[in-house]
Amino acid sequence: MNRLANTLFGILLAILPLVAKAQDITWQARAGIGYASVFGGVSNIDDRIGFHVGGGADIGLSKNGVWRFQPALQFVRKGWKFDGYYGNEQIMEAKYSTHLNYLQLPLQMAARLSLGKEWFITFRTGAYVAYGLSAKTGMEILSTDYDETFGVNHFSEDFDFNRCAYDKESRSVGFPKFNRWDAGAIGGIDLTYRHFIIGYNVSVGFTKLCDAGFMGNPLGNVITAVLLGGHPKNITADISIGYQF
């Protein structure tokens, strides 16, 4: 994590002299919604609704305006859902939803191409670093009106759900303490008309959220660990809208 953070900081320092000389700078406000999940080393989970909201700069690095640098600051919600059961003596069907809230810094290089009068298409790629603000799990017991959001912040401590939570295969569920820092690759494509932006965004984590196998089928966890990189990592994909000032 420190190596990646230092690399991103080095890239930012290298580009700052170019930014200082740039005449072509605009500001963007963006919000998006899509899906979030984790991959690698965990099974029996489903994606959940994720979103982001924030703003950043669009900085021209070339005289023709094609090459751009786009730093931003965002509030991002990631996480996952899973179906299962809850209870001790009386076991009831339940749905669980875990959300992870981050403050995220994406740094992207972009190529903006003209499609005609006031229409542009922009291809973006880069990296992000995110810091976990809070992580909690909500539960809804089916066939009742009961729901609860557990008070434990998963970024601060582990949680065993009072030893009463089970996945859909009746295996006990418990969360370890999650890593606050997240970092990975981010990119996407934008269609811009005048000041309005419609974008598609994908981010894939490189840092592990926690150790593999914290819930789900042990064999399934081994298979996903081998195929998808060992430990659970965040992944998101969403559609965004924006306005460029």
mmCIF file of C-alpha atoms in Angstrom:
data_model
loop_
_atom_site.group_PDB
_atom_site.id
_atom_site.type_symbol
_atom_site.label_atom_id
_atom_site.label_comp_id
_atom_site.label_asym_id
_atom_site.label_seq_id
_atom_site.Cartn_x
_atom_site.Cartn_y
_atom_site.Cartn_z
ATOM 1 C CA MET A 1 0.000 0.000 0.000
ATOM 2 C CA ASN A 2 2.799 2.460 0.900
ATOM 3 C CA ARG A 3 4.577 1.701 -2.380
ATOM 4 C CA LEU A 4 1.447 2.399 -4.446
ATOM 5 C CA ALA A 5 0.655 5.551 -2.475
ATOM 6 C CA ASN A 6 4.218 6.806 -2.980
ATOM 7 C CA THR A 7 3.975 6.050 -6.711
ATOM 8 C CA LEU A 8 0.737 8.030 -7.056
ATOM 9 C CA PHE A 9 2.218 10.887 -5.053
ATOM 10 C CA GLY A 10 5.288 10.856 -7.308
ATOM 11 C CA ILE A 11 3.097 11.003 -10.421
ATOM 12 C CA LEU A 12 1.180 13.926 -8.949
ATOM 13 C CA LEU A 13 4.407 15.807 -8.195
ATOM 14 C CA ALA A 14 5.720 15.144 -11.704
ATOM 15 C CA ILE A 15 2.586 16.546 -13.324
ATOM 16 C CA LEU A 16 2.211 19.603 -11.076
ATOM 17 C CA PRO A 17 4.702 21.740 -13.086
ATOM 18 C CA LEU A 18 2.671 21.029 -16.219
ATOM 19 C CA VAL A 19 -0.543 21.907 -14.419
ATOM 20 C CA ALA A 20 0.912 25.177 -13.200
ATOM 21 C CA LYS A 21 1.567 26.224 -16.808
ATOM 22 C CA ALA A 22 -1.716 24.936 -18.169
ATOM 23 C CA GLN A 23 -4.191 27.448 -19.581
ATOM 24 C CA ASP A 24 -6.846 24.822 -20.327
ATOM 25 C CA ILE A 25 -8.416 23.982 -16.944
ATOM 26 C CA THR A 26 -12.076 23.282 -16.219
ATOM 27 C CA TRP A 27 -13.875 21.881 -13.180
ATOM 28 C CA GLN A 28 -16.281 18.955 -13.048
ATOM 29 C CA ALA A 29 -18.985 17.838 -10.635
ATOM 30 C CA ARG A 30 -20.019 14.175 -10.952
ATOM 31 C CA ALA A 31 -22.347 11.609 -9.403
ATOM 32 C CA GLY A 32 -22.891 8.004 -10.382
ATOM 33 C CA ILE A 33 -24.702 4.830 -9.425
ATOM 34 C CA GLY A 34 -24.030 1.208 -10.303
ATOM 35 C CA TYR A 35 -22.935 -2.013 -8.675
ATOM 36 C CA ALA A 36 -20.290 -2.883 -6.106
ATOM 37 C CA SER A 37 -18.932 -6.194 -4.884
ATOM 38 C CA VAL A 38 -15.716 -7.993 -3.940
ATOM 39 C CA PHE A 39 -13.833 -10.667 -5.846
ATOM 40 C CA GLY A 40 -11.296 -13.315 -4.872
ATOM 41 C CA GLY A 41 -11.308 -15.598 -1.850
ATOM 42 C CA VAL A 42 -14.969 -15.216 -0.861
ATOM 43 C CA SER A 43 -18.181 -16.829 -2.115
ATOM 44 C CA ASN A 44 -21.941 -16.760 -1.478
ATOM 45 C CA ILE A 45 -22.145 -12.989 -1.880
ATOM 46 C CA ASP A 46 -24.033 -10.765 -4.331
ATOM 47 C CA ASP A 47 -23.363 -7.288 -5.662
ATOM 48 C CA ARG A 48 -25.151 -4.336 -4.116
ATOM 49 C CA ILE A 49 -25.959 -0.800 -5.219
ATOM 50 C CA GLY A 50 -22.937 1.459 -5.015
ATOM 51 C CA PHE A 51 -22.504 5.129 -5.807
ATOM 52 C CA HIS A 52 -20.081 8.010 -5.883
ATOM 53 C CA VAL A 53 -20.344 11.797 -5.708
ATOM 54 C CA GLY A 54 -17.601 14.359 -5.951
ATOM 55 C CA GLY A 55 -15.697 16.790 -8.097
ATOM 56 C CA GLY A 56 -12.388 17.333 -9.792
ATOM 57 C CA ALA A 57 -10.410 19.104 -12.458
ATOM 58 C CA ASP A 58 -9.947 18.484 -16.186
ATOM 59 C CA ILE A 59 -6.537 19.841 -17.124
ATOM 60 C CA GLY A 60 -5.212 20.117 -20.659
ATOM 61 C CA LEU A 61 -1.641 18.891 -21.083
ATOM 62 C CA SER A 62 -1.260 19.429 -24.831
ATOM 63 C CA LYS A 63 -1.829 22.411 -27.095
ATOM 64 C CA ASN A 64 -4.486 20.600 -29.126
ATOM 65 C CA GLY A 65 -6.424 19.751 -25.948
ATOM 66 C CA VAL A 66 -6.386 15.988 -26.578
ATOM 67 C CA TRP A 67 -4.256 14.842 -23.642
ATOM 68 C CA ARG A 68 -5.732 15.573 -20.215
ATOM 69 C CA PHE A 69 -5.039 15.013 -16.526
ATOM 70 C CA GLN A 70 -8.067 14.459 -14.280
ATOM 71 C CA PRO A 71 -7.553 14.436 -10.477
ATOM 72 C CA ALA A 72 -10.685 14.233 -8.337
ATOM 73 C CA LEU A 73 -11.983 13.768 -4.812
ATOM 74 C CA GLN A 74 -15.030 11.559 -4.230
ATOM 75 C CA PHE A 75 -17.233 10.034 -1.575
ATOM 76 C CA VAL A 76 -17.724 6.410 -2.672
ATOM 77 C CA ARG A 77 -19.909 3.598 -1.350
ATOM 78 C CA LYS A 78 -18.770 0.028 -2.033
ATOM 79 C CA GLY A 79 -19.747 -3.306 -0.470
ATOM 80 C CA TRP A 80 -21.894 -6.402 -1.090
ATOM 81 C CA LYS A 81 -25.058 -8.281 -0.074
ATOM 82 C CA PHE A 82 -25.755 -11.868 0.925
ATOM 83 C CA ASP A 83 -28.784 -13.999 1.730
ATOM 84 C CA GLY A 84 -28.848 -16.262 4.755
ATOM 85 C CA TYR A 85 -30.290 -16.804 8.202
ATOM 86 C CA TYR A 86 -30.206 -15.204 11.634
ATOM 87 C CA GLY A 87 -31.002 -16.569 15.057
ATOM 88 C CA ASN A 88 -30.015 -18.858 17.890
ATOM 89 C CA GLU A 89 -32.826 -21.138 19.014
ATOM 90 C CA GLN A 90 -35.169 -19.788 16.352
ATOM 91 C CA ILE A 91 -33.497 -19.527 12.933
ATOM 92 C CA MET A 92 -35.118 -17.097 10.476
ATOM 93 C CA GLU A 93 -34.383 -16.202 6.865
ATOM 94 C CA ALA A 94 -32.570 -12.886 6.540
ATOM 95 C CA LYS A 95 -30.970 -10.563 4.027
ATOM 96 C CA TYR A 96 -27.706 -8.774 4.830
ATOM 97 C CA SER A 97 -26.201 -5.684 3.200
ATOM 98 C CA THR A 98 -22.670 -4.477 3.944
ATOM 99 C CA HIS A 99 -21.649 -0.978 2.878
ATOM 100 C CA LEU A 100 -18.136 0.431 2.865
ATOM 101 C CA ASN A 101 -17.833 4.229 2.720
ATOM 102 C CA TYR A 102 -14.602 5.682 1.356
ATOM 103 C CA LEU A 103 -13.015 9.038 0.643
ATOM 104 C CA GLN A 104 -11.405 8.351 -2.728
ATOM 105 C CA LEU A 105 -8.732 10.132 -4.774
ATOM 106 C CA PRO A 106 -8.643 9.056 -8.445
ATOM 107 C CA LEU A 107 -5.780 10.254 -10.673
ATOM 108 C CA GLN A 108 -6.469 9.622 -14.348
ATOM 109 C CA MET A 109 -4.848 10.405 -17.663
ATOM 110 C CA ALA A 110 -7.315 10.983 -20.478
ATOM 111 C CA ALA A 111 -7.518 11.409 -24.247
ATOM 112 C CA ARG A 112 -10.347 13.661 -25.459
ATOM 113 C CA LEU A 113 -11.400 13.354 -29.112
ATOM 114 C CA SER A 114 -13.813 15.594 -30.987
ATOM 115 C CA LEU A 115 -16.898 13.965 -32.535
ATOM 116 C CA GLY A 116 -18.235 17.130 -34.079
ATOM 117 C CA LYS A 117 -19.479 20.513 -32.993
ATOM 118 C CA GLU A 118 -19.455 20.576 -29.160
ATOM 119 C CA TRP A 119 -19.434 16.752 -28.924
ATOM 120 C CA PHE A 120 -16.447 14.916 -27.412
ATOM 121 C CA ILE A 121 -15.543 11.376 -26.376
ATOM 122 C CA THR A 122 -12.953 10.904 -23.637
ATOM 123 C CA PHE A 123 -11.064 7.749 -22.695
ATOM 124 C CA ARG A 124 -9.682 7.660 -19.137
ATOM 125 C CA THR A 125 -7.313 5.380 -17.237
ATOM 126 C CA GLY A 126 -5.340 5.675 -14.030
ATOM 127 C CA ALA A 127 -5.220 4.695 -10.374
ATOM 128 C CA TYR A 128 -6.969 5.548 -7.139
ATOM 129 C CA VAL A 129 -6.296 5.589 -3.418
ATOM 130 C CA ALA A 130 -9.193 5.448 -0.942
ATOM 131 C CA TYR A 131 -9.499 5.730 2.829
ATOM 132 C CA GLY A 132 -12.284 3.878 4.638
ATOM 133 C CA LEU A 133 -14.503 6.149 6.723
ATOM 134 C CA SER A 134 -17.076 3.623 7.934
ATOM 135 C CA ALA A 135 -18.209 0.067 7.202
ATOM 136 C CA LYS A 136 -21.424 -1.390 8.602
ATOM 137 C CA THR A 137 -23.874 -4.192 7.923
ATOM 138 C CA GLY A 138 -27.645 -3.993 7.918
ATOM 139 C CA MET A 139 -29.978 -6.972 8.298
ATOM 140 C CA GLU A 140 -33.611 -7.530 7.353
ATOM 141 C CA ILE A 141 -35.408 -10.586 8.701
ATOM 142 C CA LEU A 142 -37.856 -11.862 6.113
ATOM 143 C CA SER A 143 -41.547 -12.382 6.895
ATOM 144 C CA THR A 144 -41.269 -9.772 9.653
ATOM 145 C CA ASP A 145 -40.938 -5.996 9.922
ATOM 146 C CA TYR A 146 -37.662 -6.300 11.833
ATOM 147 C CA ASP A 147 -34.491 -4.748 10.498
ATOM 148 C CA GLU A 148 -31.282 -3.664 12.170
ATOM 149 C CA THR A 149 -28.020 -1.961 11.322
ATOM 150 C CA PHE A 150 -25.303 -3.376 13.554
ATOM 151 C CA GLY A 151 -23.315 -0.676 15.322
ATOM 152 C CA VAL A 152 -19.855 -2.106 14.694
ATOM 153 C CA ASN A 153 -17.570 -0.296 12.248
ATOM 154 C CA HIS A 154 -15.868 -3.127 10.331
ATOM 155 C CA PHE A 155 -12.858 -0.875 9.674
ATOM 156 C CA SER A 156 -12.295 -0.632 13.446
ATOM 157 C CA GLU A 157 -12.890 -4.160 14.777
ATOM 158 C CA ASP A 158 -13.989 -7.637 13.863
ATOM 159 C CA PHE A 159 -17.595 -8.759 14.367
ATOM 160 C CA ASP A 160 -19.152 -12.206 14.754
ATOM 161 C CA PHE A 161 -22.823 -11.097 14.455
ATOM 162 C CA ASN A 162 -23.397 -12.418 17.985
ATOM 163 C CA ARG A 163 -22.696 -15.882 16.515
ATOM 164 C CA CYS A 164 -26.184 -15.808 15.023
ATOM 165 C CA ALA A 165 -25.528 -15.073 11.328
ATOM 166 C CA TYR A 166 -25.364 -17.735 8.613
ATOM 167 C CA ASP A 167 -25.045 -17.670 4.844
ATOM 168 C CA LYS A 168 -27.440 -19.391 2.432
ATOM 169 C CA GLU A 169 -25.577 -22.688 2.918
ATOM 170 C CA SER A 170 -26.062 -22.417 6.713
ATOM 171 C CA ARG A 171 -22.378 -21.682 7.345
ATOM 172 C CA SER A 172 -21.553 -19.308 10.179
ATOM 173 C CA VAL A 173 -20.622 -15.770 9.102
ATOM 174 C CA GLY A 174 -18.172 -13.497 10.871
ATOM 175 C CA PHE A 175 -16.282 -10.463 9.550
ATOM 176 C CA PRO A 176 -12.637 -9.763 10.412
ATOM 177 C CA LYS A 177 -11.398 -6.209 10.792
ATOM 178 C CA PHE A 178 -11.264 -4.746 7.271
ATOM 179 C CA ASN A 179 -8.331 -2.754 5.908
ATOM 180 C CA ARG A 180 -9.125 0.959 5.782
ATOM 181 C CA TRP A 181 -6.868 1.656 2.812
ATOM 182 C CA ASP A 182 -7.919 0.650 -0.672
ATOM 183 C CA ALA A 183 -6.048 1.249 -3.901
ATOM 184 C CA GLY A 184 -6.291 0.021 -7.457
ATOM 185 C CA ALA A 185 -6.950 0.813 -11.093
ATOM 186 C CA ILE A 186 -9.742 3.047 -12.358
ATOM 187 C CA GLY A 187 -10.885 4.083 -15.799
ATOM 188 C CA GLY A 188 -13.780 4.672 -18.111
ATOM 189 C CA ILE A 189 -15.229 6.559 -21.021
ATOM 190 C CA ASP A 190 -17.145 9.867 -21.202
ATOM 191 C CA LEU A 191 -19.457 11.383 -23.773
ATOM 192 C CA THR A 192 -19.576 15.182 -23.444
ATOM 193 C CA TYR A 193 -21.965 17.646 -25.042
ATOM 194 C CA ARG A 194 -21.271 21.260 -24.180
ATOM 195 C CA HIS A 195 -21.144 21.219 -20.357
ATOM 196 C CA PHE A 196 -22.903 17.887 -19.816
ATOM 197 C CA ILE A 197 -21.133 14.553 -19.273
ATOM 198 C CA ILE A 198 -22.350 10.961 -19.323
ATOM 199 C CA GLY A 199 -19.742 8.429 -18.256
ATOM 200 C CA TYR A 200 -19.113 4.753 -17.622
ATOM 201 C CA ASN A 201 -16.619 3.936 -14.864
ATOM 202 C CA VAL A 202 -14.888 0.784 -13.609
ATOM 203 C CA SER A 203 -12.551 0.377 -10.638
ATOM 204 C CA VAL A 204 -10.687 -2.762 -9.558
ATOM 205 C CA GLY A 205 -8.893 -2.991 -6.217
ATOM 206 C CA PHE A 206 -5.303 -4.202 -5.910
ATOM 207 C CA THR A 207 -5.108 -4.220 -2.096
ATOM 208 C CA LYS A 208 -6.824 -6.907 -0.035
ATOM 209 C CA LEU A 209 -9.840 -5.949 2.020
ATOM 210 C CA CYS A 210 -9.092 -8.782 4.456
ATOM 211 C CA ASP A 211 -7.882 -12.372 4.456
ATOM 212 C CA ALA A 212 -9.633 -14.868 2.187
ATOM 213 C CA GLY A 213 -12.438 -17.130 3.309
ATOM 214 C CA PHE A 214 -14.166 -14.947 5.899
ATOM 215 C CA MET A 215 -17.520 -16.339 4.720
ATOM 216 C CA GLY A 216 -18.981 -18.693 2.136
ATOM 217 C CA ASN A 217 -18.183 -22.141 0.806
ATOM 218 C CA PRO A 218 -14.584 -23.198 1.625
ATOM 219 C CA LEU A 219 -14.133 -24.949 -1.736
ATOM 220 C CA GLY A 220 -15.689 -21.995 -3.540
ATOM 221 C CA ASN A 221 -13.348 -19.655 -1.694
ATOM 222 C CA VAL A 222 -10.319 -21.682 -2.776
ATOM 223 C CA ILE A 223 -11.486 -21.656 -6.404
ATOM 224 C CA THR A 224 -12.136 -17.906 -6.451
ATOM 225 C CA ALA A 225 -8.832 -17.300 -4.667
ATOM 226 C CA VAL A 226 -6.945 -19.226 -7.366
ATOM 227 C CA LEU A 227 -8.861 -17.696 -10.277
ATOM 228 C CA LEU A 228 -9.261 -14.128 -9.034
ATOM 229 C CA GLY A 229 -6.226 -13.279 -6.998
ATOM 230 C CA GLY A 230 -6.245 -14.724 -3.508
ATOM 231 C CA HIS A 231 -7.746 -12.201 -1.115
ATOM 232 C CA PRO A 232 -11.027 -10.250 -1.360
ATOM 233 C CA LYS A 233 -10.720 -6.959 -3.230
ATOM 234 C CA ASN A 234 -13.212 -4.253 -4.145
ATOM 235 C CA ILE A 235 -14.701 -3.937 -7.602
ATOM 236 C CA THR A 236 -17.231 -1.388 -8.890
ATOM 237 C CA ALA A 237 -18.892 -0.415 -12.171
ATOM 238 C CA ASP A 238 -21.290 2.483 -12.607
ATOM 239 C CA ILE A 239 -22.883 5.054 -14.872
ATOM 240 C CA SER A 240 -22.273 8.698 -13.982
ATOM 241 C CA ILE A 241 -23.567 12.089 -14.974
ATOM 242 C CA GLY A 242 -21.630 15.295 -14.631
ATOM 243 C CA TYR A 243 -21.427 18.985 -15.351
ATOM 244 C CA GLN A 244 -18.303 20.806 -16.511
ATOM 245 C CA PHE A 245 -17.827 24.427 -15.451
#
